[in-house]
Tab-separated table of C-alpha atoms in Angstrom:
chain	number	residue	atom	x	y	z
W	15	MET	CA	12.453	7.932	-6.663
W	16	HIS	CA	12.023	5.206	-4.457
W	17	GLU	CA	10.900	3.220	-7.321
W	18	LEU	CA	14.130	1.096	-7.702
W	19	SER	CA	14.027	0.298	-4.180
W	20	VAL	CA	11.221	-0.996	-4.646
W	21	CYS	CA	11.769	-2.473	-7.704
W	22	ARG	CA	15.037	-4.885	-5.910
W	23	GLY	CA	13.046	-5.625	-3.622
W	24	LEU	CA	10.390	-7.034	-6.323
W	25	LEU	CA	13.171	-9.032	-7.653
W	26	GLN	CA	14.816	-10.717	-4.809
W	27	GLN	CA	11.534	-11.818	-4.235
W	28	VAL	CA	11.402	-13.477	-7.861
W	29	ALA	CA	14.722	-14.723	-7.777
W	30	ASP	CA	12.988	-16.886	-4.256
W	31	ILE	CA	9.723	-17.982	-5.425
W	32	ALA	CA	12.453	-18.894	-9.141
W	33	ALA	CA	14.677	-20.865	-6.782
W	34	THR	CA	11.774	-22.345	-5.176
W	35	HIS	CA	10.991	-23.960	-8.854
W	36	GLN	CA	14.579	-25.015	-9.619
W	37	GLN	CA	13.869	-21.932	-12.389
W	38	PRO	CA	17.252	-20.385	-14.157
W	39	GLN	CA	15.243	-17.331	-15.718
W	40	VAL	CA	11.891	-15.483	-15.477
W	41	SER	CA	9.921	-15.195	-18.353
W	42	ARG	CA	7.125	-12.388	-17.010
W	43	ILE	CA	5.924	-10.447	-14.392
W	44	GLN	CA	2.861	-9.564	-13.402
W	45	LEU	CA	1.841	-6.571	-11.060
W	46	ARG	CA	-1.262	-5.292	-9.932
W	47	ILE	CA	-0.880	-0.940	-8.543
W	48	GLY	CA	-3.289	0.868	-7.554
W	49	PRO	CA	-3.019	4.742	-7.768
W	50	LEU	CA	-2.641	5.177	-4.063
W	51	ALA	CA	0.126	2.546	-3.965
W	52	GLY	CA	2.370	5.143	-3.454
W	53	VAL	CA	4.222	3.232	-6.859
W	54	GLU	CA	4.046	4.839	-10.604
W	55	PRO	CA	4.157	2.219	-13.165
W	56	GLN	CA	5.984	3.813	-15.527
W	57	LEU	CA	8.885	4.821	-12.810
W	58	LEU	CA	8.746	1.641	-12.034
W	59	GLN	CA	9.380	-0.027	-15.942
W	60	GLN	CA	12.166	2.359	-16.290
W	61	ALA	CA	13.742	1.059	-12.589
W	62	PHE	CA	13.559	-2.572	-13.547
W	63	THR	CA	15.850	-2.127	-16.919
W	64	ILE	CA	17.969	-1.258	-14.666
W	65	ALA	CA	17.165	-3.543	-11.912
W	66	ARG	CA	16.857	-6.405	-14.354
W	67	GLN	CA	20.205	-6.688	-14.680
W	68	GLY	CA	22.239	-10.018	-13.851
W	69	SER	CA	19.324	-11.457	-12.666
W	70	VAL	CA	16.791	-14.334	-13.110
W	71	ALA	CA	14.407	-11.210	-14.865
W	72	GLU	CA	16.892	-9.863	-16.970
W	73	GLN	CA	14.650	-11.346	-20.197
W	74	ALA	CA	11.453	-10.963	-18.263
W	75	GLU	CA	8.399	-8.398	-19.520
W	76	LEU	CA	7.145	-6.257	-17.220
W	77	ALA	CA	3.229	-6.180	-17.053
W	78	ILE	CA	1.253	-3.965	-14.813
W	79	GLU	CA	-2.205	-3.913	-14.584
W	80	ALA	CA	-4.168	-0.950	-13.056
W	81	ALA	CA	-5.834	-1.893	-9.535
W	82	PRO	CA	-9.169	0.828	-9.897
W	83	LEU	CA	-10.374	3.281	-7.029
W	84	ILE	CA	-13.879	2.182	-5.086
W	85	VAL	CA	-15.212	3.371	-2.629
W	86	HIS	CA	-17.875	1.899	-0.185
W	87	CYS	CA	-20.146	4.305	1.188
W	88	PRO	CA	-20.833	3.484	4.758
W	89	ASP	CA	-24.308	5.553	4.678
W	90	CYS	CA	-25.785	4.021	1.859
W	91	GLY	CA	-24.330	0.813	1.290
W	92	GLN	CA	-22.949	1.418	-2.207
W	93	ASP	CA	-19.747	0.406	-4.117
W	94	SER	CA	-18.461	3.474	-6.407
W	95	PRO	CA	-16.025	4.005	-8.742
W	96	ALA	CA	-13.730	7.570	-7.032
W	97	SER	CA	-11.169	9.702	-8.499
W	98	LEU	CA	-9.016	11.782	-6.432
W	99	PRO	CA	-7.873	13.397	-4.651
W	100	ARG	CA	-11.382	12.987	-3.151
W	101	LEU	CA	-13.061	10.117	-2.636
W	102	ASP	CA	-16.806	10.728	-2.022
W	103	CYS	CA	-19.315	8.470	-3.080
W	104	GLY	CA	-20.886	8.493	-6.978
W	105	HIS	CA	-23.619	7.515	-5.373
W	106	CYS	CA	-25.195	10.374	-2.447
W	107	GLY	CA	-21.842	12.439	-2.285
W	108	GLN	CA	-21.352	11.193	0.956
W	109	GLN	CA	-17.333	11.685	1.680
W	110	GLN	CA	-17.164	10.060	4.628
W	111	THR	CA	-16.231	6.623	2.391
W	112	GLN	CA	-13.546	4.063	3.042
W	113	LEU	CA	-11.222	2.538	-0.085
W	114	LYS	CA	-12.906	-0.180	-1.147
W	115	SER	CA	-9.648	-0.892	-3.898
W	116	GLY	CA	-6.952	0.863	-5.865
W	117	ASP	CA	-3.929	1.486	-2.874
W	118	GLU	CA	-2.344	-2.093	-4.376
W	119	LEU	CA	1.102	-3.400	-4.949
W	120	LEU	CA	0.711	-6.872	-5.469
W	121	LEU	CA	2.425	-9.049	-7.203
W	122	LEU	CA	0.539	-11.855	-9.171
W	123	SER	CA	1.262	-13.784	-10.780
W	124	ILE	CA	5.714	-14.907	-12.312
W	125	ALA	CA	5.852	-17.218	-16.164
W	126	PHE	CA	8.928	-19.226	-16.728
W	127	PRO	CA	9.698	-20.485	-19.877
W	128	SER	CA	8.768	-22.921	-20.754
W	129	ASP	CA	11.313	-26.538	-22.200
W	130	ALA	CA	8.982	-29.248	-21.732
W	131	HIS	CA	6.069	-27.182	-23.935
W	132	GLN	CA	8.646	-26.000	-26.455
W	133	GLU	CA	9.815	-29.825	-27.168
W	134	GLN	CA	6.258	-30.518	-27.450
W	135	GLN	CA	5.443	-27.462	-29.102
W	136	ASP	CA	9.095	-28.955	-32.042
W	137	VAL	CA	7.363	-32.490	-32.601
M	24	MET	CA	-0.938	-18.329	3.088
M	25	CYS	CA	-0.593	-21.239	1.355
M	26	ASP	CA	1.496	-24.206	2.914
M	27	THR	CA	3.261	-25.143	0.192
M	28	CYS	CA	4.661	-22.533	-1.697
M	29	GLY	CA	3.983	-19.596	0.495
M	30	CYS	CA	1.673	-17.889	-1.695
M	31	ASN	CA	-1.415	-15.648	-0.207
M	32	ILE	CA	-3.979	-17.003	-2.762
M	33	THR	CA	-7.083	-17.159	-1.682
M	34	PRO	CA	-10.343	-18.186	-3.155
M	35	GLY	CA	-10.954	-15.143	-2.459
M	36	ASN	CA	-8.362	-13.165	-4.601
M	37	ARG	CA	-7.537	-16.935	-6.665
M	38	HIS	CA	-9.563	-13.947	-9.744
M	39	LEU	CA	-7.000	-12.076	-9.476
M	40	ALA	CA	-3.824	-14.414	-9.772
M	41	GLU	CA	-5.427	-16.719	-12.903
M	42	GLN	CA	-3.673	-13.956	-14.590
M	43	PRO	CA	-4.343	-16.377	-19.079
M	44	ILE	CA	-0.869	-18.113	-19.876
M	45	ALA	CA	1.404	-17.128	-23.334
M	46	GLN	CA	2.908	-20.276	-25.525
M	47	GLY	CA	5.875	-22.088	-23.905
M	48	GLU	CA	5.143	-20.136	-20.386
M	49	THR	CA	4.320	-21.898	-16.910
M	50	ALA	CA	3.831	-19.935	-14.838
M	51	VAL	CA	3.148	-19.514	-10.894
M	52	SER	CA	0.382	-17.215	-8.473
M	53	VAL	CA	1.975	-15.398	-6.126
M	54	LEU	CA	0.086	-12.319	-4.462
M	55	GLN	CA	2.255	-11.191	-2.462
M	56	GLY	CA	2.809	-7.372	-1.372
M	57	LEU	CA	5.853	-5.862	-3.976
M	58	LEU	CA	7.609	-4.982	-0.023
M	59	SER	CA	7.159	-8.038	1.081
M	60	GLU	CA	10.788	-7.608	2.240
M	61	ASN	CA	11.035	-5.302	3.663
M	62	ASP	CA	7.042	-5.833	5.575
M	63	ARG	CA	9.385	-8.978	6.410
M	64	ILE	CA	12.502	-6.853	8.232
M	65	ALA	CA	9.298	-4.165	9.762
M	66	MET	CA	7.230	-7.054	11.559
M	67	HIS	CA	10.759	-8.964	13.243
M	68	ASN	CA	11.278	-5.121	14.002
M	69	ARG	CA	7.975	-5.019	15.477
M	70	GLU	CA	8.100	-7.662	17.186
M	71	HIS	CA	11.337	-7.206	19.186
M	72	LEU	CA	10.158	-4.045	20.236
M	73	GLY	CA	7.013	-5.644	21.483
M	74	ARG	CA	9.510	-7.773	23.929
M	75	HIS	CA	10.679	-5.068	25.370
M	76	GLY	CA	7.592	-2.484	25.698
M	77	VAL	CA	8.853	0.299	23.487
M	78	VAL	CA	6.042	2.315	21.493
M	79	ALA	CA	7.750	3.231	18.223
M	80	LEU	CA	6.248	6.339	16.308
M	81	ASN	CA	7.273	6.988	12.771
M	82	LEU	CA	6.833	10.493	11.507
M	83	MET	CA	6.700	12.032	8.559
M	84	SER	CA	6.268	15.411	6.236
M	85	SER	CA	7.998	17.089	3.156
M	86	PRO	CA	11.609	18.935	4.668
M	87	GLY	CA	11.684	21.494	7.510
M	88	SER	CA	7.605	21.215	8.289
M	89	GLY	CA	9.146	20.750	12.217
M	90	LYS	CA	9.432	17.462	13.233
M	91	THR	CA	12.521	18.320	15.164
M	92	ALA	CA	12.011	20.742	16.509
M	93	LEU	CA	8.434	19.126	17.856
M	94	LEU	CA	10.402	16.457	19.343
M	95	GLU	CA	12.452	18.789	21.321
M	96	ARG	CA	9.167	19.920	22.620
M	97	THR	CA	8.022	17.071	23.438
M	98	ILE	CA	11.602	15.451	25.338
M	99	GLU	CA	11.346	18.121	28.084
M	100	ALA	CA	7.093	17.797	28.419
M	101	LEU	CA	7.954	14.096	28.988
M	102	ALA	CA	11.316	13.789	31.050
M	103	GLY	CA	10.813	11.674	34.189
M	104	ARG	CA	7.651	11.027	32.400
M	105	TRP	CA	9.424	7.517	30.321
M	106	ARG	CA	12.150	6.326	28.873
M	107	ILE	CA	13.247	8.319	25.038
M	108	ALA	CA	15.168	7.925	21.977
M	109	VAL	CA	15.361	8.933	18.602
M	110	ILE	CA	16.705	7.421	15.537
M	111	GLU	CA	17.102	10.369	12.911
M	112	GLY	CA	16.076	9.930	9.055
M	113	ASP	CA	18.653	12.832	7.149
M	114	LEU	CA	20.179	12.066	3.600
M	115	GLU	CA	23.073	14.138	5.337
M	116	THR	CA	24.136	15.704	9.076
M	117	GLU	CA	24.105	14.656	12.070
M	118	ASN	CA	22.548	18.052	12.383
M	119	ASP	CA	19.346	16.785	13.991
M	120	ALA	CA	20.987	14.067	16.201
M	121	GLN	CA	23.045	16.650	17.860
M	122	ARG	CA	19.784	18.572	18.301
M	123	ILE	CA	17.830	16.086	20.666
M	124	ARG	CA	21.272	14.829	21.908
M	125	ALA	CA	21.360	18.288	23.093
M	126	LYS	CA	18.037	17.939	25.201
M	127	GLY	CA	20.178	14.806	27.010
M	128	VAL	CA	18.187	11.538	24.833
M	129	GLU	CA	20.044	9.572	22.316
M	130	ALA	CA	19.481	9.929	19.173
M	131	ILE	CA	21.022	6.935	16.338
M	132	GLN	CA	21.019	9.437	13.641
M	133	ILE	CA	20.752	7.230	9.864
M	134	THR	CA	22.222	9.094	7.032
M	135	THR	CA	20.956	7.431	3.868
M	136	GLY	CA	23.458	9.387	1.429
M	137	THR	CA	21.092	9.092	-1.589
M	138	ALA	CA	18.069	7.612	-0.223
M	139	CYS	CA	14.604	9.345	0.135
M	140	HIS	CA	13.224	6.830	3.012
M	141	LEU	CA	13.757	4.962	5.613
M	142	ASP	CA	13.084	1.784	5.597
M	143	ALA	CA	13.122	-1.539	7.701
M	144	HIS	CA	16.224	-3.524	7.158
M	145	MET	CA	17.597	0.967	7.613
M	146	VAL	CA	16.250	0.963	11.624
M	147	HIS	CA	16.897	-2.579	12.472
M	148	GLN	CA	20.249	-1.767	11.741
M	149	ALA	CA	19.806	1.127	14.047
M	150	LEU	CA	17.955	-0.716	16.824
M	151	HIS	CA	20.859	-3.515	16.852
M	152	GLN	CA	22.423	0.252	18.946
M	153	LEU	CA	20.120	1.254	21.076
M	154	ASP	CA	19.379	-1.499	24.464
M	155	LEU	CA	15.861	-1.316	24.918
M	156	ALA	CA	15.740	-3.044	27.779
M	157	GLN	CA	16.098	1.145	28.687
M	158	LEU	CA	13.217	2.497	26.411
M	159	ASP	CA	9.677	2.764	26.837
M	160	LEU	CA	9.522	5.341	23.707
M	161	LEU	CA	11.115	5.503	20.570
M	162	PHE	CA	10.598	8.687	18.018
M	163	ILE	CA	11.794	7.502	14.234
M	164	GLU	CA	12.939	10.537	12.817
M	165	ASN	CA	11.710	8.860	9.193
M	166	VAL	CA	13.765	11.500	6.101
M	167	GLY	CA	11.646	15.040	5.273
M	168	ASN	CA	9.038	13.566	2.025
M	169	LEU	CA	6.078	14.302	1.282
M	170	VAL	CA	6.413	10.818	-0.723
M	171	CYS	CA	8.574	8.044	-0.937
M	172	PRO	CA	7.796	7.660	2.584
M	173	ALA	CA	5.208	6.183	2.951
M	174	SER	CA	5.483	2.979	0.948
M	175	PHE	CA	8.324	1.126	3.760
M	176	ASP	CA	6.398	-0.436	6.877
M	177	LEU	CA	9.566	-0.006	9.658
M	178	GLY	CA	8.051	-2.354	12.253
M	179	GLN	CA	6.491	1.181	14.432
M	180	HIS	CA	2.964	1.054	15.640
M	181	ALA	CA	2.013	3.837	14.352
M	182	ASN	CA	3.078	7.016	11.435
M	183	ILE	CA	2.449	10.849	12.473
M	184	THR	CA	2.124	12.970	9.394
M	185	LEU	CA	2.936	16.112	9.902
M	186	LEU	CA	1.461	19.153	7.903
M	187	SER	CA	3.256	22.690	8.547
M	188	VAL	CA	0.428	25.410	7.980
M	189	THR	CA	3.090	26.608	5.417
M	190	GLU	CA	3.338	24.489	2.939
M	191	GLY	CA	-0.237	25.024	2.393
M	192	ASP	CA	-4.198	23.646	3.251
M	193	ASP	CA	-4.190	21.294	-0.477
M	194	LYS	CA	-1.500	19.255	0.815
M	195	PRO	CA	-3.326	15.934	1.694
M	196	ALA	CA	-5.205	16.422	-1.682
M	197	LYS	CA	-2.185	16.503	-3.527
M	198	TYR	CA	0.156	12.797	-1.394
M	199	PRO	CA	-2.801	11.079	-0.293
M	200	VAL	CA	-0.779	8.490	-0.248
M	201	ILE	CA	0.864	9.382	2.755
M	202	PHE	CA	-1.072	11.272	4.379
M	203	ARG	CA	-3.455	7.881	3.976
M	204	ALA	CA	-1.327	6.289	5.923
M	205	ALA	CA	-1.012	8.095	9.497
M	206	GLU	CA	-2.866	7.411	12.321
M	207	LEU	CA	-2.657	10.676	13.372
M	208	VAL	CA	-2.306	13.941	10.991
M	209	LEU	CA	-0.004	17.117	13.053
M	210	LEU	CA	-1.399	21.005	11.413
M	211	SER	CA	1.533	21.925	13.304
M	212	LYS	CA	3.591	26.021	13.181
M	213	SER	CA	0.010	26.998	14.162
M	214	ASP	CA	1.735	30.096	16.151
M	215	LEU	CA	2.217	31.125	12.014
M	216	LEU	CA	-1.340	30.543	11.415
M	217	PRO	CA	-2.126	34.467	11.589
M	218	TYR	CA	0.790	35.462	8.686
M	219	MET	CA	-0.731	32.676	6.601
M	220	GLU	CA	-4.166	33.903	5.390
M	221	GLU	CA	-4.517	31.634	2.807
M	222	PHE	CA	-3.559	28.544	4.902
M	223	SER	CA	-7.192	27.037	6.377
M	224	PRO	CA	-6.811	24.510	8.983
M	225	ALA	CA	-10.675	23.581	8.243
M	226	ARG	CA	-9.827	22.809	4.373
M	227	ALA	CA	-6.657	21.055	4.767
M	228	ARG	CA	-8.963	18.852	7.767
M	229	GLN	CA	-11.190	18.204	4.786
M	230	ALA	CA	-8.948	17.625	1.702
M	231	VAL	CA	-7.495	14.798	4.525
M	232	ARG	CA	-11.359	13.571	4.938
M	233	GLN	CA	-11.435	13.704	1.437
M	234	LEU	CA	-8.909	10.285	1.408
M	235	ALA	CA	-11.767	8.174	3.000
M	236	ILE	CA	-9.860	8.191	5.757
M	237	ASP	CA	-11.005	9.603	9.266
M	238	PRO	CA	-7.596	10.192	11.955
M	239	PRO	CA	-7.239	12.608	14.614
M	240	ILE	CA	-6.022	16.009	13.127
M	241	ILE	CA	-4.440	18.017	15.957
M	242	GLN	CA	-3.328	21.929	15.358
M	243	LEU	CA	0.137	22.226	17.557
M	244	SER	CA	2.597	24.834	17.889
M	245	ALA	CA	6.064	23.330	19.742
M	246	LYS	CA	6.727	26.827	19.765
M	247	ASN	CA	4.132	28.227	21.579
M	248	GLY	CA	3.120	24.807	23.071
M	249	ASP	CA	-0.929	25.504	21.879
M	250	GLY	CA	-2.917	22.329	21.748
M	251	ILE	CA	0.550	20.190	23.136
M	252	ASP	CA	-1.448	18.432	25.665
M	253	ASP	CA	-3.837	16.974	23.082
M	254	TRP	CA	-0.935	15.655	21.123
M	255	LEU	CA	0.665	14.659	24.565
M	256	ASP	CA	-2.674	12.846	25.121
M	257	TRP	CA	-2.485	11.205	21.803
M	258	LEU	CA	0.811	10.040	23.063
M	259	GLU	CA	-0.743	8.064	26.384
M	260	GLY	CA	-3.860	6.773	23.993
M	261	GLN	CA	-0.768	4.781	22.322
M	262	MET	CA	1.384	4.173	24.729
M	263	ARG	CA	-1.589	2.722	26.936
M	264	GLN	CA	-2.736	0.646	23.200
M	265	HIS	CA	0.807	-0.952	22.609
M	266	ARG	CA	2.681	-1.477	25.445
M	267	PRO	CA	2.180	-4.270	27.598
M	268	ALA	CA	0.055	-3.843	31.005
M	269	PRO	CA	2.438	-4.453	34.000
M	270	GLY	CA	3.325	-8.635	34.321
M	271	GLN	CA	2.589	-9.171	30.730
M	272	PHE	CA	5.322	-9.482	30.133
M	273	ARG	CA	6.752	-11.787	32.404
M	274	ALA	CA	3.316	-14.313	30.086
M	275	ILE	CA	4.541	-12.262	26.450
M	276	ALA	CA	8.371	-14.211	28.033
M	277	THR	CA	7.508	-17.437	29.791
M	278	SER	CA	5.077	-17.720	25.958
M	279	ALA	CA	8.124	-17.044	24.200
M	280	SER	CA	10.608	-19.286	25.743
M	281	SER	CA	7.999	-21.949	25.786
M	282	ILE	CA	7.864	-21.759	22.041
M	283	LEU	CA	12.084	-21.571	21.148
M	284	LYS	CA	11.967	-24.554	23.163
């Protein structure tokens, strides 16, 4: 269960970015995680509910999108979707492929509640 | 990297960062690795090791697959060749560090308590207890665990994942992330193969190759010495690859001091 460590690292990053933008609160954190990232999205969600207490992200939603597993075949030159545990080429069946997508562990974006926008709507 | 906010958005990945923004929100795109704080310290460790010409190798495997026994054998074989130290990661006890010290090599034990992996920060603290000027080769024996250690860069120059023949030849298929992180895979405890007819080294090799990687795979036994020469050859290759040749130390020291000015 290293997801809590991962989550603490994430929250530190989020806090730094919020401070750079002089924002006291974060409303949404968007991640992209591949099946070969070594992090379970569900466990990360659970860890997030614990780790966010008292942080700038205490009220934030954690949105995780899944990166697809895609391999590139050096033989036939094509990309194809793959599934674990065999990352074979879907076109020619070649077993020795290269991973093109699927090990991402990315913080894509964070959103702040926008007071200015709220005021505009109120008017 | 973007100069204004330090984000990693390039024309190639910009589409990933452009998410629809909900009403009442302003968003900033980041596109950083989730572990960028750990990675930053890992990079610092790697630079620190590099300045002293020390090559660091991270050993990962499940508990009881023979990491410490391999290190004991390796220390004996390399006596007088390279100056070695070991960082030991375990949840509890100094047992492994004591085994290493009994071979006359300095060992720093990190007891992680409940943490199931080493991270760059723990290794950074351990590095400060070592006199790197007196070292050539540093082994980091990670916490025995086939899952979590794979996610954390420590500042090592190469990862080694061990799979002992008593564990089953389908482990690479079951735990793909840790095998994908490996620059070298070792099939350990090969002396037990005669008793483990269900373990096929060929199937284990195939399971690794089917993960879209092609690392060297060495079958060895720390007990009877099978394959140890191949392992030592690989180690010598790492030393050649990651250590500056004699004479280059001065150049690195000069460029470092000019940066400081």
